Amino acid sequence: MARPIILGVVGDSATGKTTITKGLVEILGRENVTHIGMDDYHRYDRAERAELGITPLDPDCNFMDIIGQHLGHLRADEPILKPVYNHDDGTFGRPQYVEPKGFVVVEGLLGYHTPALSSLFDVRVYLAPPEELRREWKLKRDSTKRGYTEEQVLAELDRREPDSESFIRPQKSRADLVVSFQPGAADDADHLDAVLTLRDGLPHPDLSIMLDEEGRDGITLEERASERCLTIPGTVERDRGAAIEEAIWEKMHFARHLRTERLGMFAVGTDDAHRSESLAITQVLILYHLVTAKAVVAIGGDDAAARKPSRGVPSAA
């Protein structure tokens, strides 16, 4: 039996990790995906962190060795006994027996902290929205869903900043795909631009299929030394977005049975009825890498991406 394909979605707190992964889990089918949150591997609960003066962004606040062991087990198609962290009250629950399925989606703060750890992922995504937007997202989320006051959230953001700089942002260099959602011409949450940096560590599809010869939709592609920068304006029309998605689906014709309209959906507060074309195109690009990797492994390859080291990534020990 072919081993699972492991996707990493890494970024600072409130960068949109759950938004990105939700659509992918839905389209792949929950019955086919093992979804892991790395917050479960915190070493200390909320009260202990406050007493010790340590933040969850610090590797010393997490069982990094256990994370590596568990990813290794999942990659080998072996079950794990996963810890459980409760964000509602900051305590730990009963460990959960988890079996790997065809795809393992791992989201968290420190997935690419070391070369050895990052090498366990088949596809590595890093989320990097502008800091002002991330702070806005975190303030909205933590004050409405996690029981914090606005003053507490702002104070915690300031307290975490040194650890963000030291431990979180350096991981950006180890990603295959860096995604930055940012305000664009429309200046509203439903129409954020997506700026994607695609590194040569993965064999990306032909990105020219996204370009309009006359440049009317504003999509641009910049070629760099070992990466490409694709900018997708949030104002891309629905029909144009659908055409781009269709072109990418054509590149993975063996997985067309997965095609649905679930991509691009996101929540604002308790309202899930929002759609973004730039988000949908980003998600279908990630999906392309997942199903392509799955096909490679299914025919006997172990290095699903036939990857070469991404720029800035030292060889794994």
Short mmCIF file of N, CA and C in Angstrom, two decimals, residues 102-193:
data_model
loop_
_atom_site.label_atom_id
_atom_site.label_comp_id
_atom_site.label_asym_id
_atom_site.label_seq_id
_atom_site.Cartn_x
_atom_site.Cartn_y
_atom_site.Cartn_z
N GLY A 102 -5.02 8.54 3.30
CA GLY A 102 -4.27 8.77 2.06
C GLY A 102 -3.49 10.07 2.05
N PHE A 103 -4.03 11.08 2.72
CA PHE A 103 -3.37 12.38 2.83
C PHE A 103 -3.32 12.77 4.30
N VAL A 104 -2.19 13.34 4.71
CA VAL A 104 -2.04 13.88 6.06
C VAL A 104 -1.79 15.38 5.92
N VAL A 105 -2.67 16.18 6.49
CA VAL A 105 -2.55 17.63 6.45
C VAL A 105 -2.14 18.11 7.83
N VAL A 106 -0.99 18.75 7.91
CA VAL A 106 -0.43 19.19 9.19
C VAL A 106 -0.31 20.70 9.17
N GLU A 107 -0.98 21.36 10.09
CA GLU A 107 -0.88 22.82 10.18
C GLU A 107 -0.33 23.22 11.54
N GLY A 108 0.51 24.24 11.54
CA GLY A 108 1.07 24.66 12.82
C GLY A 108 2.11 25.74 12.69
N LEU A 109 2.77 25.99 13.81
CA LEU A 109 3.72 27.10 13.91
C LEU A 109 5.14 26.72 13.51
N LEU A 110 5.56 25.48 13.76
CA LEU A 110 6.99 25.15 13.71
C LEU A 110 7.30 23.93 12.86
N GLY A 111 6.49 23.67 11.85
CA GLY A 111 6.67 22.46 11.05
C GLY A 111 7.98 22.37 10.30
N TYR A 112 8.58 23.51 9.96
CA TYR A 112 9.83 23.50 9.19
C TYR A 112 10.99 24.03 10.04
N HIS A 113 10.88 23.88 11.35
CA HIS A 113 11.88 24.47 12.25
C HIS A 113 13.28 23.94 11.99
N THR A 114 13.41 22.66 11.65
CA THR A 114 14.72 22.09 11.34
C THR A 114 14.67 21.46 9.95
N PRO A 115 15.82 21.32 9.30
CA PRO A 115 15.84 20.66 7.99
C PRO A 115 15.29 19.23 8.07
N ALA A 116 15.63 18.50 9.13
CA ALA A 116 15.16 17.12 9.24
C ALA A 116 13.65 17.06 9.35
N LEU A 117 13.07 17.98 10.12
CA LEU A 117 11.61 18.00 10.29
C LEU A 117 10.93 18.40 8.98
N SER A 118 11.44 19.43 8.32
CA SER A 118 10.80 19.89 7.08
C SER A 118 10.89 18.84 5.97
N SER A 119 11.90 17.97 6.03
CA SER A 119 12.08 16.95 4.98
C SER A 119 11.00 15.87 5.04
N LEU A 120 10.22 15.82 6.13
CA LEU A 120 9.19 14.81 6.25
C LEU A 120 7.91 15.17 5.48
N PHE A 121 7.84 16.41 4.99
CA PHE A 121 6.67 16.85 4.24
C PHE A 121 6.90 16.67 2.74
N ASP A 122 5.86 16.27 2.03
CA ASP A 122 5.92 16.18 0.58
C ASP A 122 5.69 17.53 -0.08
N VAL A 123 4.81 18.33 0.51
CA VAL A 123 4.49 19.66 0.00
C VAL A 123 4.53 20.62 1.18
N ARG A 124 5.30 21.70 1.04
CA ARG A 124 5.49 22.63 2.15
C ARG A 124 4.97 24.00 1.76
N VAL A 125 3.92 24.44 2.47
CA VAL A 125 3.32 25.75 2.24
C VAL A 125 3.59 26.63 3.45
N TYR A 126 3.95 27.88 3.21
CA TYR A 126 4.15 28.84 4.29
C TYR A 126 3.26 30.05 4.03
N LEU A 127 2.52 30.49 5.05
CA LEU A 127 1.60 31.61 4.91
C LEU A 127 2.22 32.87 5.50
N ALA A 128 2.22 33.94 4.71
CA ALA A 128 2.91 35.16 5.13
C ALA A 128 2.12 36.41 4.75
N PRO A 129 0.95 36.63 5.35
CA PRO A 129 0.22 37.87 5.07
C PRO A 129 0.97 39.06 5.67
N PRO A 130 0.69 40.27 5.21
CA PRO A 130 1.30 41.44 5.85
C PRO A 130 0.98 41.45 7.35
N GLU A 131 1.93 41.92 8.14
CA GLU A 131 1.78 41.84 9.59
C GLU A 131 0.55 42.60 10.08
N GLU A 132 0.24 43.73 9.49
CA GLU A 132 -0.92 44.50 9.91
C GLU A 132 -2.21 43.70 9.72
N LEU A 133 -2.31 42.97 8.61
CA LEU A 133 -3.49 42.16 8.34
C LEU A 133 -3.55 40.96 9.30
N ARG A 134 -2.40 40.35 9.55
CA ARG A 134 -2.38 39.21 10.49
C ARG A 134 -2.84 39.64 11.88
N ARG A 135 -2.39 40.79 12.34
CA ARG A 135 -2.80 41.29 13.65
C ARG A 135 -4.31 41.53 13.69
N GLU A 136 -4.84 42.04 12.59
CA GLU A 136 -6.28 42.26 12.50
C GLU A 136 -7.04 40.93 12.59
N TRP A 137 -6.55 39.92 11.86
CA TRP A 137 -7.19 38.59 11.89
C TRP A 137 -7.12 37.98 13.28
N LYS A 138 -5.95 38.10 13.92
CA LYS A 138 -5.79 37.49 15.25
C LYS A 138 -6.67 38.19 16.28
N LEU A 139 -6.76 39.49 16.19
CA LEU A 139 -7.60 40.24 17.12
C LEU A 139 -9.06 39.80 16.98
N LYS A 140 -9.51 39.67 15.74
CA LYS A 140 -10.91 39.27 15.50
C LYS A 140 -11.16 37.84 15.98
N ARG A 141 -10.24 36.92 15.66
CA ARG A 141 -10.44 35.52 16.02
C ARG A 141 -10.38 35.30 17.52
N ASP A 142 -9.32 35.79 18.17
CA ASP A 142 -9.11 35.47 19.58
C ASP A 142 -10.10 36.17 20.50
N SER A 143 -10.62 37.32 20.07
CA SER A 143 -11.58 38.04 20.91
C SER A 143 -13.00 37.53 20.72
N THR A 144 -13.26 36.80 19.62
CA THR A 144 -14.61 36.29 19.38
C THR A 144 -14.72 34.78 19.60
N LYS A 145 -13.61 34.04 19.41
CA LYS A 145 -13.69 32.58 19.47
C LYS A 145 -12.88 31.96 20.59
N ARG A 146 -11.94 32.69 21.17
CA ARG A 146 -11.06 32.07 22.17
C ARG A 146 -11.12 32.73 23.53
N GLY A 147 -12.06 33.65 23.70
CA GLY A 147 -12.33 34.18 25.03
C GLY A 147 -11.39 35.24 25.55
N TYR A 148 -10.59 35.86 24.69
CA TYR A 148 -9.68 36.92 25.12
C TYR A 148 -10.32 38.29 24.90
N THR A 149 -9.89 39.26 25.71
CA THR A 149 -10.28 40.64 25.44
C THR A 149 -9.35 41.21 24.37
N GLU A 150 -9.77 42.29 23.73
CA GLU A 150 -8.93 42.92 22.71
C GLU A 150 -7.60 43.37 23.30
N GLU A 151 -7.64 43.88 24.53
CA GLU A 151 -6.40 44.34 25.18
C GLU A 151 -5.45 43.17 25.40
N GLN A 152 -5.97 42.02 25.77
CA GLN A 152 -5.13 40.83 25.99
C GLN A 152 -4.50 40.37 24.67
N VAL A 153 -5.28 40.40 23.61
CA VAL A 153 -4.75 39.96 22.32
C VAL A 153 -3.63 40.87 21.85
N LEU A 154 -3.82 42.17 21.95
CA LEU A 154 -2.81 43.13 21.50
C LEU A 154 -1.54 43.00 22.34
N ALA A 155 -1.71 42.81 23.64
CA ALA A 155 -0.53 42.65 24.51
C ALA A 155 0.21 41.37 24.17
N GLU A 156 -0.53 40.29 23.89
CA GLU A 156 0.10 39.01 23.55
C GLU A 156 0.83 39.10 22.22
N LEU A 157 0.27 39.81 21.25
CA LEU A 157 0.95 40.00 19.96
C LEU A 157 2.30 40.67 20.17
N ASP A 158 2.32 41.70 20.99
CA ASP A 158 3.58 42.40 21.25
C ASP A 158 4.57 41.50 21.97
N ARG A 159 4.08 40.68 22.90
CA ARG A 159 4.95 39.79 23.67
C ARG A 159 5.55 38.69 22.79
N ARG A 160 4.77 38.27 21.77
CA ARG A 160 5.22 37.19 20.91
C ARG A 160 6.15 37.65 19.78
N GLU A 161 6.20 38.94 19.53
CA GLU A 161 6.94 39.42 18.37
C GLU A 161 8.40 38.94 18.31
N PRO A 162 9.16 38.98 19.40
CA PRO A 162 10.55 38.49 19.31
C PRO A 162 10.63 37.02 18.88
N ASP A 163 9.70 36.19 19.36
CA ASP A 163 9.71 34.78 18.98
C ASP A 163 9.25 34.59 17.53
N SER A 164 8.33 35.42 17.08
CA SER A 164 7.94 35.37 15.67
C SER A 164 9.15 35.63 14.78
N GLU A 165 9.92 36.64 15.16
CA GLU A 165 11.10 37.01 14.39
C GLU A 165 12.17 35.93 14.45
N SER A 166 12.34 35.31 15.62
CA SER A 166 13.43 34.34 15.81
C SER A 166 13.10 32.96 15.27
N PHE A 167 11.84 32.51 15.43
CA PHE A 167 11.52 31.11 15.17
C PHE A 167 10.52 30.86 14.04
N ILE A 168 9.59 31.78 13.82
CA ILE A 168 8.53 31.51 12.84
C ILE A 168 8.94 31.97 11.43
N ARG A 169 9.30 33.21 11.27
CA ARG A 169 9.57 33.75 9.93
C ARG A 169 10.74 33.10 9.21
N PRO A 170 11.80 32.66 9.92
CA PRO A 170 12.90 31.99 9.20
C PRO A 170 12.47 30.73 8.45
N GLN A 171 11.35 30.12 8.85
CA GLN A 171 10.89 28.91 8.17
C GLN A 171 10.42 29.17 6.75
N LYS A 172 10.16 30.42 6.44
CA LYS A 172 9.71 30.80 5.10
C LYS A 172 10.68 30.31 4.03
N SER A 173 11.97 30.28 4.36
CA SER A 173 12.98 29.88 3.38
C SER A 173 12.93 28.40 3.05
N ARG A 174 12.22 27.61 3.86
CA ARG A 174 12.16 26.16 3.63
C ARG A 174 10.88 25.74 2.92
N ALA A 175 10.05 26.69 2.53
CA ALA A 175 8.77 26.36 1.91
C ALA A 175 8.93 26.18 0.40
N ASP A 176 8.07 25.33 -0.16
CA ASP A 176 7.98 25.19 -1.62
C ASP A 176 7.09 26.27 -2.21
N LEU A 177 6.11 26.68 -1.42
CA LEU A 177 5.12 27.65 -1.87
C LEU A 177 4.84 28.63 -0.74
N VAL A 178 5.14 29.91 -0.96
CA VAL A 178 4.86 30.94 0.03
C VAL A 178 3.63 31.71 -0.44
N VAL A 179 2.63 31.79 0.43
CA VAL A 179 1.36 32.43 0.08
C VAL A 179 1.17 33.67 0.94
N SER A 180 0.95 34.79 0.28
CA SER A 180 0.69 36.03 1.00
C SER A 180 -0.61 36.64 0.49
N PHE A 181 -1.66 36.54 1.29
CA PHE A 181 -2.90 37.23 0.98
C PHE A 181 -2.79 38.66 1.52
N GLN A 182 -3.13 39.62 0.70
CA GLN A 182 -2.98 41.01 1.11
C GLN A 182 -4.02 41.90 0.45
N PRO A 183 -4.32 43.03 1.11
CA PRO A 183 -5.33 43.93 0.56
C PRO A 183 -4.94 44.40 -0.84
N GLY A 184 -5.94 44.46 -1.72
CA GLY A 184 -5.70 44.91 -3.09
C GLY A 184 -6.57 46.09 -3.42
N ALA A 185 -6.89 46.23 -4.70
CA ALA A 185 -7.65 47.39 -5.16
C ALA A 185 -9.04 47.44 -4.56
N ALA A 186 -9.64 46.26 -4.33
CA ALA A 186 -11.02 46.23 -3.81
C ALA A 186 -11.06 46.59 -2.33
N ASP A 187 -9.97 46.32 -1.60
CA ASP A 187 -9.85 46.68 -0.18
C ASP A 187 -10.99 46.11 0.67
N ASP A 188 -11.31 44.82 0.47
CA ASP A 188 -12.26 44.16 1.35
C ASP A 188 -11.88 42.70 1.48
N ALA A 189 -12.41 42.02 2.52
CA ALA A 189 -11.98 40.67 2.87
C ALA A 189 -12.31 39.65 1.80
N ASP A 190 -13.33 39.90 1.00
CA ASP A 190 -13.72 38.94 -0.03
C ASP A 190 -12.84 39.02 -1.26
N HIS A 191 -12.01 40.05 -1.37
CA HIS A 191 -11.25 40.27 -2.60
C HIS A 191 -9.79 40.58 -2.32
N LEU A 192 -9.16 39.78 -1.45
CA LEU A 192 -7.74 39.94 -1.17
C LEU A 192 -6.92 39.43 -2.35
N ASP A 193 -5.83 40.14 -2.65
CA ASP A 193 -4.89 39.64 -3.64
C ASP A 193 -4.12 38.46 -3.05
#
